[in-house]
């Protein structure tokens, strides 16, 4: 095993150890905030996977995040007290009652024209499964349409951007079914195996930490497989990859869908931590912000993009809560991004990689000289 490889493993191990040790240093409110940052770290990994390794700049990642969030939020909404106290034997979201026509039955099947779509979500397991499955299926279908036609570059970014805005408009316009601009609030708690995940509990924090750790390790293993190596070759030169006989679109669709699945899981975790789902998840600004996180951390580094997302959000929270900077915090974050692009185009991950290489170059000659000295003494 090379020295560089050992350092990479050590970096992942140290990062994972730090996030698992974090509960020792903070209270419940602080843990809840850090949990959100870990969720954003998963989004950083998802962006790095498509942009850094596949060369696909997705400006609509908020779509998959939002879909995952809404799928679980619908189940949690039906398990909340506000949905169980609407005069029906089965739960009915309170906002549907407010938007119901006079004389409409207080039943989930027919309180309005689209309310029947909520019926499967009476089971939390359905929300959990669809929170992953729906983003993956939509990403796969979109990828087949786009990559099979050899659409690439900025055109993919435009298509994903348009799609997320379209879905956001649909979510807002479907007021009786989705509660429109207000989103889904007053949610119940996620329950798995008899464990209730209170948003401010350590159990919820560790759930986010475990999911982020598995995402990092899983993504790292995937990009180091033969498929991952081929994907990077496709990123560097699609024409050459096709000439060598590789099905370029198949690899692109596969990794595009994996990235969407990660974003879907992140969306579900965010709902558990923040207790709401909103169409703002599908705002263009949020999707672009994810790209900024990856750029600052290093789009070609999974761990770097993850750390970049966490750091940017920590800085943003501190600056936005500072009275003297409350009006200028967005400009400060924008300035950080501009400086990174100008002076660290490969992000923090690229800088760390360069420092590591310089260190290895200095260590190797010294180690070789010491080895030769020991051999000469032995002789």
CSV table of C-alpha atoms in Angstrom, one decimal:
chain,number,residue,atom,x,y,z
A,1,UNK,CA,0.0,0.0,0.0
A,2,UNK,CA,1.4,3.4,-1.0
A,3,UNK,CA,2.0,6.2,1.5
A,4,UNK,CA,-0.6,8.4,-0.3
A,5,UNK,CA,-3.2,5.7,0.1
A,6,UNK,CA,-2.4,5.3,3.8
A,7,UNK,CA,-2.9,9.0,4.3
A,8,UNK,CA,-6.2,9.0,2.5
A,9,UNK,CA,-7.5,6.1,4.7
A,10,UNK,CA,-6.2,8.0,7.8
A,11,UNK,CA,-8.0,11.2,6.7
A,12,UNK,CA,-11.3,9.4,6.3
A,13,UNK,CA,-10.8,7.6,9.6
A,14,UNK,CA,-10.0,10.8,11.5
A,15,UNK,CA,-13.0,12.6,10.0
A,16,UNK,CA,-15.4,9.8,10.9
A,17,UNK,CA,-14.0,9.6,14.4
A,18,UNK,CA,-14.4,13.4,14.8
A,19,UNK,CA,-18.1,13.4,13.8
A,20,UNK,CA,-18.8,10.5,16.1
A,21,UNK,CA,-17.0,12.2,19.0
A,22,UNK,CA,-18.9,15.5,18.5
A,23,UNK,CA,-21.8,14.8,20.9
A,24,UNK,CA,-19.3,15.0,23.8
A,25,UNK,CA,-18.7,18.7,23.2
A,26,UNK,CA,-22.2,20.1,22.8
A,27,UNK,CA,-25.7,20.3,24.0
A,28,UNK,CA,-28.9,19.2,22.3
A,29,UNK,CA,-29.4,22.4,20.3
A,30,UNK,CA,-25.8,22.3,19.1
A,31,UNK,CA,-26.2,18.6,18.1
A,32,UNK,CA,-29.3,19.4,16.1
A,33,UNK,CA,-27.4,22.1,14.2
A,34,UNK,CA,-24.4,19.9,13.5
A,35,UNK,CA,-26.8,17.1,12.3
A,36,UNK,CA,-28.0,19.5,9.5
A,37,UNK,CA,-24.4,20.2,8.6
A,38,UNK,CA,-23.8,16.4,8.2
A,39,UNK,CA,-26.8,16.2,5.9
A,40,UNK,CA,-25.3,19.0,3.8
A,41,UNK,CA,-22.0,17.0,3.8
A,42,UNK,CA,-23.9,14.2,2.1
A,43,UNK,CA,-25.0,16.6,-0.6
A,44,UNK,CA,-21.4,17.7,-1.1
A,45,UNK,CA,-20.5,14.0,-1.7
A,46,UNK,CA,-23.4,13.7,-4.2
A,47,UNK,CA,-22.3,16.7,-6.1
A,48,UNK,CA,-18.6,15.6,-6.1
A,49,UNK,CA,-19.7,12.2,-7.5
A,50,UNK,CA,-21.4,13.7,-10.5
A,51,UNK,CA,-19.4,16.8,-11.1
A,52,UNK,CA,-15.9,15.8,-10.0
A,53,UNK,CA,-15.9,12.2,-11.1
A,54,UNK,CA,-18.5,12.1,-13.9
A,55,UNK,CA,-18.0,15.6,-15.3
A,56,UNK,CA,-21.8,16.2,-15.1
A,57,UNK,CA,-22.6,19.6,-13.6
A,58,UNK,CA,-26.1,19.1,-12.1
A,59,UNK,CA,-27.8,22.3,-11.2
A,60,UNK,CA,-31.0,20.5,-10.2
A,61,UNK,CA,-29.8,18.4,-7.3
A,62,UNK,CA,-32.3,20.1,-5.1
A,63,UNK,CA,-35.0,18.1,-7.0
A,64,UNK,CA,-33.8,14.8,-5.7
A,65,UNK,CA,-33.2,16.3,-2.2
A,66,UNK,CA,-36.7,17.7,-2.2
A,67,UNK,CA,-38.3,14.5,-3.4
A,68,UNK,CA,-36.7,12.5,-0.7
A,69,UNK,CA,-37.7,15.1,1.9
A,70,UNK,CA,-41.4,15.1,0.7
A,71,UNK,CA,-41.7,11.4,0.6
A,72,UNK,CA,-40.8,10.9,4.2
A,73,UNK,CA,-42.5,14.1,5.3
A,74,UNK,CA,-45.8,12.8,4.0
A,75,UNK,CA,-45.5,9.7,6.2
A,76,UNK,CA,-44.4,11.8,9.2
A,77,UNK,CA,-47.3,14.2,8.6
A,78,UNK,CA,-49.8,11.4,8.8
A,79,UNK,CA,-48.3,10.2,12.1
A,80,UNK,CA,-48.5,13.6,13.8
A,81,UNK,CA,-51.1,14.6,16.3
A,82,UNK,CA,-52.5,17.3,14.0
A,83,UNK,CA,-53.4,14.6,11.5
A,84,UNK,CA,-54.9,12.2,14.0
A,85,UNK,CA,-57.4,14.8,15.4
A,86,UNK,CA,-59.5,15.7,12.4
A,87,UNK,CA,-62.6,13.7,13.2
A,88,UNK,CA,-61.7,10.7,11.1
A,89,UNK,CA,-60.8,7.1,12.1
A,90,UNK,CA,-57.7,7.5,9.9
A,91,UNK,CA,-55.2,10.4,9.8
A,92,UNK,CA,-55.9,13.3,7.6
A,93,UNK,CA,-53.5,16.3,7.1
A,94,UNK,CA,-54.9,19.4,8.8
A,95,UNK,CA,-54.2,21.6,5.7
A,96,UNK,CA,-56.4,19.3,3.6
A,97,UNK,CA,-59.3,20.1,6.0
A,98,UNK,CA,-58.7,23.8,5.6
A,99,UNK,CA,-58.7,23.5,1.8
A,100,UNK,CA,-61.6,21.1,1.6
A,101,UNK,CA,-64.8,22.0,-0.3
A,102,UNK,CA,-68.0,22.4,1.8
A,103,UNK,CA,-69.5,19.0,2.5
A,104,UNK,CA,-66.4,17.0,1.5
A,105,UNK,CA,-65.9,13.9,3.5
A,106,UNK,CA,-63.1,14.0,6.1
A,107,UNK,CA,-61.4,11.0,4.6
A,108,UNK,CA,-57.9,10.7,3.1
A,109,UNK,CA,-59.3,8.9,0.1
A,110,UNK,CA,-61.6,11.6,-1.1
A,111,UNK,CA,-61.3,14.9,0.8
A,112,UNK,CA,-60.0,16.4,-2.4
A,113,UNK,CA,-59.1,15.2,-5.9
A,114,UNK,CA,-55.5,14.3,-5.2
A,115,UNK,CA,-55.7,13.2,-1.5
A,116,UNK,CA,-55.7,9.5,-2.5
A,117,UNK,CA,-52.0,9.9,-3.3
A,118,UNK,CA,-51.4,10.0,0.4
A,119,UNK,CA,-52.9,6.7,1.2
A,120,UNK,CA,-49.7,4.6,0.9
A,121,UNK,CA,-47.9,7.0,3.2
A,122,UNK,CA,-49.8,5.9,6.2
A,123,UNK,CA,-46.8,3.5,6.6
A,124,UNK,CA,-43.5,5.2,7.4
A,125,UNK,CA,-41.7,2.3,5.6
A,126,UNK,CA,-43.4,3.5,2.4
A,127,UNK,CA,-42.0,7.0,2.8
A,128,UNK,CA,-38.5,5.6,3.5
A,129,UNK,CA,-38.5,3.4,0.5
A,130,UNK,CA,-39.9,6.0,-1.9
A,131,UNK,CA,-37.6,8.6,-0.5
A,132,UNK,CA,-34.7,6.7,-2.1
A,133,UNK,CA,-36.5,4.9,-5.0
A,134,UNK,CA,-38.3,7.9,-6.5
A,135,UNK,CA,-35.1,10.1,-6.9
A,136,UNK,CA,-33.2,7.2,-8.3
A,137,UNK,CA,-36.0,6.3,-10.8
A,138,UNK,CA,-36.4,9.9,-12.0
A,139,UNK,CA,-32.6,10.4,-12.3
A,140,UNK,CA,-32.3,7.1,-14.2
A,141,UNK,CA,-35.1,8.1,-16.6
A,142,UNK,CA,-33.7,11.6,-17.0
A,143,UNK,CA,-30.2,10.2,-17.6
A,144,UNK,CA,-31.4,7.8,-20.2
A,145,UNK,CA,-33.1,10.6,-22.1
A,146,UNK,CA,-30.2,13.0,-21.8
A,147,UNK,CA,-27.1,10.8,-22.0
A,148,UNK,CA,-28.4,8.4,-24.7
A,149,UNK,CA,-28.7,11.5,-27.0
A,150,UNK,CA,-25.1,12.4,-26.1
A,151,UNK,CA,-26.2,15.7,-24.5
A,152,UNK,CA,-23.3,17.0,-22.4
A,153,UNK,CA,-21.7,20.1,-20.9
A,154,UNK,CA,-23.8,23.2,-20.1
A,155,UNK,CA,-26.9,21.7,-21.8
A,156,UNK,CA,-27.2,19.1,-19.0
A,157,UNK,CA,-27.0,21.9,-16.5
A,158,UNK,CA,-29.7,23.8,-18.2
A,159,UNK,CA,-32.0,20.7,-18.4
A,160,UNK,CA,-31.6,19.8,-14.8
A,161,UNK,CA,-32.1,23.5,-13.8
A,162,UNK,CA,-35.3,23.7,-15.8
A,163,UNK,CA,-36.6,20.4,-14.4
A,164,UNK,CA,-36.1,21.4,-10.7
A,165,UNK,CA,-37.9,24.7,-11.4
A,166,UNK,CA,-40.8,22.9,-13.1
A,167,UNK,CA,-41.3,20.4,-10.3
A,168,UNK,CA,-41.1,23.3,-7.8
A,169,UNK,CA,-43.9,25.1,-9.6
A,170,UNK,CA,-46.0,21.9,-9.6
A,171,UNK,CA,-45.5,21.4,-5.8
A,172,UNK,CA,-46.5,25.0,-5.2
A,173,UNK,CA,-49.6,24.9,-7.4
A,174,UNK,CA,-50.8,21.6,-6.0
A,175,UNK,CA,-51.9,23.5,-2.8
A,176,UNK,CA,-54.6,21.0,-1.7
A,177,UNK,CA,-52.2,18.1,-1.9
A,178,UNK,CA,-48.8,19.5,-0.9
A,179,UNK,CA,-49.8,22.6,1.1
A,180,UNK,CA,-48.1,24.8,-1.5
A,181,UNK,CA,-45.7,27.5,-0.3
A,182,UNK,CA,-46.2,26.5,3.3
A,183,UNK,CA,-44.8,23.0,2.8
A,184,UNK,CA,-45.3,20.2,5.3
A,185,UNK,CA,-44.9,21.1,9.0
A,186,UNK,CA,-46.0,19.7,12.4
A,187,UNK,CA,-44.5,16.4,11.6
A,188,UNK,CA,-44.4,13.3,13.8
A,189,UNK,CA,-41.1,11.6,14.7
A,190,UNK,CA,-39.4,8.9,12.7
A,191,UNK,CA,-39.7,5.5,14.3
A,192,UNK,CA,-37.5,2.6,13.4
A,193,UNK,CA,-37.4,-0.6,15.3
A,194,UNK,CA,-39.3,1.0,18.2
A,195,UNK,CA,-36.7,3.8,18.4
A,196,UNK,CA,-38.2,7.3,18.1
A,197,UNK,CA,-35.8,9.8,16.6
A,198,UNK,CA,-36.3,13.0,18.4
A,199,UNK,CA,-34.7,15.8,16.3
A,200,UNK,CA,-32.7,17.0,19.3
A,201,UNK,CA,-31.6,13.5,20.6
A,202,UNK,CA,-28.2,11.9,20.2
A,203,UNK,CA,-29.9,9.0,18.4
A,204,UNK,CA,-30.8,11.3,15.6
A,205,UNK,CA,-27.4,12.8,15.5
A,206,UNK,CA,-25.8,9.3,15.3
A,207,UNK,CA,-28.3,8.4,12.5
A,208,UNK,CA,-27.0,11.3,10.5
A,209,UNK,CA,-23.4,10.5,11.3
A,210,UNK,CA,-23.8,6.8,10.4
A,211,UNK,CA,-25.5,7.7,7.1
A,212,UNK,CA,-22.7,10.2,6.2
A,213,UNK,CA,-20.0,7.8,7.1
A,214,UNK,CA,-21.6,5.0,5.0
A,215,UNK,CA,-22.1,7.5,2.1
A,216,UNK,CA,-18.4,8.5,2.2
A,217,UNK,CA,-17.1,5.0,2.4
A,218,UNK,CA,-19.5,3.6,-0.2
A,219,UNK,CA,-18.8,6.4,-2.7
A,220,UNK,CA,-15.1,6.0,-2.2
A,221,UNK,CA,-15.3,2.3,-2.8
A,222,UNK,CA,-17.5,2.8,-5.9
A,223,UNK,CA,-15.2,5.3,-7.6
A,224,UNK,CA,-12.3,3.0,-7.0
A,225,UNK,CA,-14.0,0.1,-8.8
A,226,UNK,CA,-13.4,-0.6,-12.5
A,227,UNK,CA,-16.7,1.3,-13.2
A,228,UNK,CA,-15.4,4.3,-11.4
A,229,UNK,CA,-12.1,4.3,-13.3
A,230,UNK,CA,-14.0,4.1,-16.6
A,231,UNK,CA,-16.3,6.9,-15.5
A,232,UNK,CA,-13.2,9.1,-14.9
A,233,UNK,CA,-11.9,8.2,-18.3
A,234,UNK,CA,-15.3,9.2,-19.8
A,235,UNK,CA,-15.1,12.5,-18.0
A,236,UNK,CA,-11.6,13.2,-19.5
A,237,UNK,CA,-12.4,12.1,-23.0
A,238,UNK,CA,-15.8,10.7,-24.0
A,239,UNK,CA,-14.8,10.1,-27.6
A,240,UNK,CA,-11.9,8.0,-26.7
A,241,UNK,CA,-14.0,6.0,-24.2
A,242,UNK,CA,-16.6,5.3,-27.0
A,243,UNK,CA,-13.8,4.3,-29.4
A,244,UNK,CA,-12.5,1.8,-26.8
A,245,UNK,CA,-16.0,0.2,-26.8
A,246,UNK,CA,-17.4,1.4,-23.5
A,247,UNK,CA,-21.1,2.3,-23.2
A,248,UNK,CA,-20.6,5.9,-22.0
A,249,UNK,CA,-24.3,6.7,-21.4
A,250,UNK,CA,-24.8,3.6,-19.2
A,251,UNK,CA,-22.0,4.6,-16.8
A,252,UNK,CA,-23.2,8.2,-16.7
A,253,UNK,CA,-26.8,7.1,-15.9
A,254,UNK,CA,-25.6,4.7,-13.2
A,255,UNK,CA,-23.6,7.3,-11.3
A,256,UNK,CA,-26.2,10.0,-11.9
A,257,UNK,CA,-28.8,7.7,-10.2
A,258,UNK,CA,-26.4,6.9,-7.3
A,259,UNK,CA,-25.9,10.7,-6.7
A,260,UNK,CA,-29.7,11.2,-6.8
A,261,UNK,CA,-30.2,8.4,-4.3
A,262,UNK,CA,-27.7,10.0,-1.9
A,263,UNK,CA,-29.5,13.3,-2.2
A,264,UNK,CA,-32.8,11.6,-1.5
A,265,UNK,CA,-31.4,10.1,1.7
A,266,UNK,CA,-30.1,13.5,2.7
A,267,UNK,CA,-33.5,15.0,2.1
A,268,UNK,CA,-35.1,12.4,4.4
A,269,UNK,CA,-32.6,13.0,7.1
A,270,UNK,CA,-33.1,16.7,6.9
A,271,UNK,CA,-36.8,16.3,7.5
A,272,UNK,CA,-36.1,14.2,10.6
A,273,UNK,CA,-33.7,16.9,11.9
A,274,UNK,CA,-35.6,20.0,10.9
A,275,UNK,CA,-39.2,18.7,11.1
A,276,UNK,CA,-40.4,20.3,7.9
A,277,UNK,CA,-40.4,19.9,4.1
A,278,UNK,CA,-40.6,22.9,1.9
A,279,UNK,CA,-40.7,23.8,-1.9
A,280,UNK,CA,-37.7,26.0,-1.1
A,281,UNK,CA,-35.6,22.8,-1.2
A,282,UNK,CA,-36.2,23.0,-5.0
A,283,UNK,CA,-35.2,26.6,-5.3
A,284,UNK,CA,-32.5,27.3,-7.9
A,285,UNK,CA,-30.4,29.1,-5.3
A,286,UNK,CA,-30.2,26.0,-3.1
A,287,UNK,CA,-29.0,23.8,-5.9
A,288,UNK,CA,-26.4,26.3,-6.9
A,289,UNK,CA,-25.3,26.6,-3.3
A,290,UNK,CA,-24.5,22.8,-3.3
A,291,UNK,CA,-22.2,23.4,-6.3
A,292,UNK,CA,-20.4,26.2,-4.3
A,293,UNK,CA,-19.9,23.8,-1.4
A,294,UNK,CA,-18.3,21.2,-3.7
A,295,UNK,CA,-16.2,23.8,-5.4
A,296,UNK,CA,-14.8,25.2,-2.1
A,297,UNK,CA,-14.1,21.7,-0.7
A,298,UNK,CA,-12.8,20.3,-4.0
A,299,UNK,CA,-15.1,18.8,-6.5
A,300,UNK,CA,-12.6,16.0,-7.3
A,301,UNK,CA,-12.4,14.9,-3.6
A,302,UNK,CA,-15.4,13.2,-2.0
A,303,UNK,CA,-14.1,14.0,1.5
A,304,UNK,CA,-13.1,17.5,0.5
A,305,UNK,CA,-16.6,18.3,-0.9
A,306,UNK,CA,-18.1,16.9,2.3
A,307,UNK,CA,-15.9,19.0,4.5
A,308,UNK,CA,-16.4,22.0,2.3
A,309,UNK,CA,-20.2,21.8,2.7
A,310,UNK,CA,-19.9,21.5,6.5
A,311,UNK,CA,-17.4,24.3,6.8
A,312,UNK,CA,-19.4,26.7,4.6
A,313,UNK,CA,-22.6,26.2,6.5
A,314,UNK,CA,-20.8,26.6,9.8
A,315,UNK,CA,-19.2,29.9,8.7
A,316,UNK,CA,-22.6,31.0,7.2
A,317,UNK,CA,-24.3,30.3,10.5
A,318,UNK,CA,-21.7,32.1,12.6
A,319,UNK,CA,-21.6,35.2,10.3
A,320,UNK,CA,-25.3,35.4,9.9
A,321,UNK,CA,-25.8,35.4,13.7
A,322,UNK,CA,-23.2,38.1,14.2
A,323,UNK,CA,-24.9,41.4,14.6
A,324,UNK,CA,-22.3,43.5,12.9
A,325,UNK,CA,-22.3,41.2,9.8
A,326,UNK,CA,-26.0,40.2,9.7
A,327,UNK,CA,-26.6,42.3,6.5
A,328,UNK,CA,-23.5,41.2,4.7
A,329,UNK,CA,-23.2,37.5,5.4
A,330,UNK,CA,-24.2,36.5,1.9
A,331,UNK,CA,-21.6,38.8,0.4
A,332,UNK,CA,-19.0,37.2,2.7
A,333,UNK,CA,-19.9,33.7,1.6
A,334,UNK,CA,-19.8,34.9,-2.0
A,335,UNK,CA,-16.4,36.4,-1.5
A,336,UNK,CA,-15.1,33.2,0.0
A,337,UNK,CA,-16.3,31.3,-3.1
A,338,UNK,CA,-14.6,33.8,-5.5
A,339,UNK,CA,-11.3,33.7,-3.7
A,340,UNK,CA,-11.3,29.9,-3.7
A,341,UNK,CA,-12.1,29.8,-7.4
A,342,UNK,CA,-9.3,32.3,-8.2
A,343,UNK,CA,-6.6,31.0,-5.9
A,344,UNK,CA,-7.6,27.4,-5.2
A,345,UNK,CA,-9.4,26.1,-8.3
A,346,UNK,CA,-9.2,22.5,-7.0
A,347,UNK,CA,-10.6,23.6,-3.6
A,348,UNK,CA,-9.4,22.6,-0.2
A,349,UNK,CA,-9.1,19.0,-1.2
A,350,UNK,CA,-6.8,19.9,-4.0
A,351,UNK,CA,-4.6,21.9,-1.7
A,352,UNK,CA,-4.4,19.1,0.8
A,353,UNK,CA,-3.5,16.7,-2.0
A,354,UNK,CA,-0.7,18.9,-3.2
A,355,UNK,CA,0.7,19.4,0.3
A,356,UNK,CA,0.6,15.6,0.8
A,357,UNK,CA,2.5,15.0,-2.4
A,358,UNK,CA,5.2,17.5,-1.4
A,359,UNK,CA,5.5,15.8,1.9
A,360,UNK,CA,5.8,12.4,0.3
A,361,UNK,CA,8.5,13.7,-2.1
A,362,UNK,CA,10.6,15.0,0.8
A,363,UNK,CA,10.1,11.9,3.0
A,364,UNK,CA,11.0,9.3,0.3
A,365,UNK,CA,14.5,10.5,-0.4
A,366,UNK,CA,15.2,10.7,3.3
A,367,UNK,CA,13.9,7.2,3.9
A,368,UNK,CA,15.9,5.9,0.9
A,369,UNK,CA,19.1,7.6,2.2
A,370,UNK,CA,18.5,6.1,5.7
A,371,UNK,CA,18.0,2.6,4.2
A,372,UNK,CA,21.2,2.8,2.2
A,373,UNK,CA,23.1,4.0,5.3
A,374,UNK,CA,21.8,1.1,7.3
A,375,UNK,CA,22.8,-1.4,4.5
A,376,UNK,CA,26.3,0.1,4.3
A,377,UNK,CA,26.8,-0.3,8.1
A,378,UNK,CA,25.6,-3.9,7.9
A,379,UNK,CA,28.2,-4.6,5.2
